[in-house]
Amino acid sequence: MKEKRVCLACNKELNTGRSDKRFCDLHCKSSYHYRKSLDEAPRFYNKVDNQLRLSRRILKRFNKAGKATVRANVLLQQGFNPRFFTHYWKNQKGDVYLFIYEFGFLKVREHSAEKYVLIQWQDYMDATL
């Protein structure tokens, strides 16, 4: 006797197709895997990637001209996290700028206020790698 097969997403009977078919269509397959991913704990990679993308958007928003100075608390309130970065660059003065993709930042103290100097990656920075 043949075992009755049903779609894992919608429980419709699977009458046609391969013997190992698990879904009735691509929509069911996609929704099943989406619901399954919601049940799983977010992976570390996803958390880091989401934070990098958020921080990059924030830096881009505040650095329209290629160089800017912004109070640290303004960036932090927006969700910026300086502990996550993709690479760094050290200038001739010895300052180490941390970068999130093409947007860099350097924490400075100016008149007892913590600020970030924001810059954008330039071609000449490759020479120091």
PDB file of N, CA, C and O in Angstrom, residues 10-11 25 29 35 52 58 65-66 71-72 82 100 106 109 113 122 129:
ATOM      1  N   CYS A  10       1.159  23.319   3.549  1.00  0.00           N
ATOM      2  CA  CYS A  10      -0.300  23.515   3.563  1.00  0.00           C
ATOM      3  C   CYS A  10      -1.079  22.225   3.798  1.00  0.00           C
ATOM      4  O   CYS A  10      -2.311  22.246   3.865  1.00  0.00           O
ATOM      5  N   ASN A  11      -0.409  21.099   3.878  1.00  0.00           N
ATOM      6  CA  ASN A  11      -1.012  19.786   4.138  1.00  0.00           C
ATOM      7  C   ASN A  11      -1.925  19.280   3.022  1.00  0.00           C
ATOM      8  O   ASN A  11      -2.740  18.391   3.246  1.00  0.00           O
ATOM      9  N   ASP A  25       4.046  23.472  -4.339  1.00  0.00           N
ATOM     10  CA  ASP A  25       4.553  24.481  -5.276  1.00  0.00           C
ATOM     11  C   ASP A  25       5.655  25.307  -4.604  1.00  0.00           C
ATOM     12  O   ASP A  25       5.963  25.112  -3.425  1.00  0.00           O
ATOM     13  N   LYS A  29       6.886  25.977  -0.568  1.00  0.00           N
ATOM     14  CA  LYS A  29       8.271  25.708  -0.172  1.00  0.00           C
ATOM     15  C   LYS A  29       8.887  26.936   0.483  1.00  0.00           C
ATOM     16  O   LYS A  29       9.518  26.849   1.545  1.00  0.00           O
ATOM     17  N   ARG A  35       8.910  30.358   7.620  1.00  0.00           N
ATOM     18  CA  ARG A  35       8.376  30.114   8.964  1.00  0.00           C
ATOM     19  C   ARG A  35       9.374  29.346   9.823  1.00  0.00           C
ATOM     20  O   ARG A  35       9.515  29.605  11.010  1.00  0.00           O
ATOM     21  N   LEU A  52      26.222  45.789  10.928  1.00  0.00           N
ATOM     22  CA  LEU A  52      27.092  46.494   9.979  1.00  0.00           C
ATOM     23  C   LEU A  52      26.274  47.313   8.987  1.00  0.00           C
ATOM     24  O   LEU A  52      26.605  48.463   8.684  1.00  0.00           O
ATOM     25  N   ILE A  58      23.791  54.713   8.873  1.00  0.00           N
ATOM     26  CA  ILE A  58      23.895  55.869   9.774  1.00  0.00           C
ATOM     27  C   ILE A  58      25.087  56.735   9.378  1.00  0.00           C
ATOM     28  O   ILE A  58      24.969  57.964   9.267  1.00  0.00           O
ATOM     29  N   ALA A  65      29.261  64.916   2.742  1.00  0.00           N
ATOM     30  CA  ALA A  65      30.307  65.659   2.034  1.00  0.00           C
ATOM     31  C   ALA A  65      31.639  64.919   1.971  1.00  0.00           C
ATOM     32  O   ALA A  65      32.586  65.421   1.384  1.00  0.00           O
ATOM     33  N   GLY A  66      31.760  63.760   2.581  1.00  0.00           N
ATOM     34  CA  GLY A  66      33.024  63.027   2.569  1.00  0.00           C
ATOM     35  C   GLY A  66      33.807  63.155   3.862  1.00  0.00           C
ATOM     36  O   GLY A  66      34.669  62.354   4.157  1.00  0.00           O
ATOM     37  N   ARG A  71      28.531  64.383  17.108  1.00  0.00           N
ATOM     38  CA  ARG A  71      28.580  63.966  18.515  1.00  0.00           C
ATOM     39  C   ARG A  71      28.305  62.457  18.610  1.00  0.00           C
ATOM     40  O   ARG A  71      27.436  61.938  17.920  1.00  0.00           O
ATOM     41  N   ALA A  72      29.048  61.804  19.482  1.00  0.00           N
ATOM     42  CA  ALA A  72      28.944  60.346  19.623  1.00  0.00           C
ATOM     43  C   ALA A  72      27.540  59.922  20.037  1.00  0.00           C
ATOM     44  O   ALA A  72      26.993  58.953  19.494  1.00  0.00           O
ATOM     45  N   PRO A  82      30.063  51.078  17.411  1.00  0.00           N
ATOM     46  CA  PRO A  82      31.450  51.169  16.945  1.00  0.00           C
ATOM     47  C   PRO A  82      32.267  49.893  17.141  1.00  0.00           C
ATOM     48  O   PRO A  82      33.384  49.795  16.637  1.00  0.00           O
ATOM     49  N   ILE A 100      33.453  50.876   8.197  1.00  0.00           N
ATOM     50  CA  ILE A 100      32.338  49.984   7.892  1.00  0.00           C
ATOM     51  C   ILE A 100      32.153  50.135   6.390  1.00  0.00           C
ATOM     52  O   ILE A 100      31.594  51.128   5.926  1.00  0.00           O
ATOM     53  N   LEU A 106      36.461  57.910  13.512  1.00  0.00           N
ATOM     54  CA  LEU A 106      37.511  58.021  14.525  1.00  0.00           C
ATOM     55  C   LEU A 106      36.906  58.726  15.718  1.00  0.00           C
ATOM     56  O   LEU A 106      36.353  59.826  15.586  1.00  0.00           O
ATOM     57  N   ARG A 109      37.861  63.459  21.356  1.00  0.00           N
ATOM     58  CA  ARG A 109      37.281  64.227  22.453  1.00  0.00           C
ATOM     59  C   ARG A 109      37.544  65.695  22.131  1.00  0.00           C
ATOM     60  O   ARG A 109      38.674  66.110  21.947  1.00  0.00           O
ATOM     61  N   ALA A 113      33.488  66.826  24.983  1.00  0.00           N
ATOM     62  CA  ALA A 113      32.394  66.089  24.333  1.00  0.00           C
ATOM     63  C   ALA A 113      32.988  65.013  23.437  1.00  0.00           C
ATOM     64  O   ALA A 113      33.948  65.258  22.708  1.00  0.00           O
ATOM     65  N   GLN A 122      39.186  56.656   0.446  1.00  0.00           N
ATOM     66  CA  GLN A 122      39.765  57.293  -0.734  1.00  0.00           C
ATOM     67  C   GLN A 122      40.799  56.342  -1.340  1.00  0.00           C
ATOM     68  O   GLN A 122      41.379  55.520  -0.639  1.00  0.00           O
ATOM     69  N   LEU A 129      48.167  49.898   2.969  1.00  0.00           N
ATOM     70  CA  LEU A 129      47.816  48.545   3.430  1.00  0.00           C
ATOM     71  C   LEU A 129      48.972  47.593   3.349  1.00  0.00           C
ATOM     72  O   LEU A 129      49.840  47.621   2.613  1.00  0.00           O
TER      73      LEU A 129
END
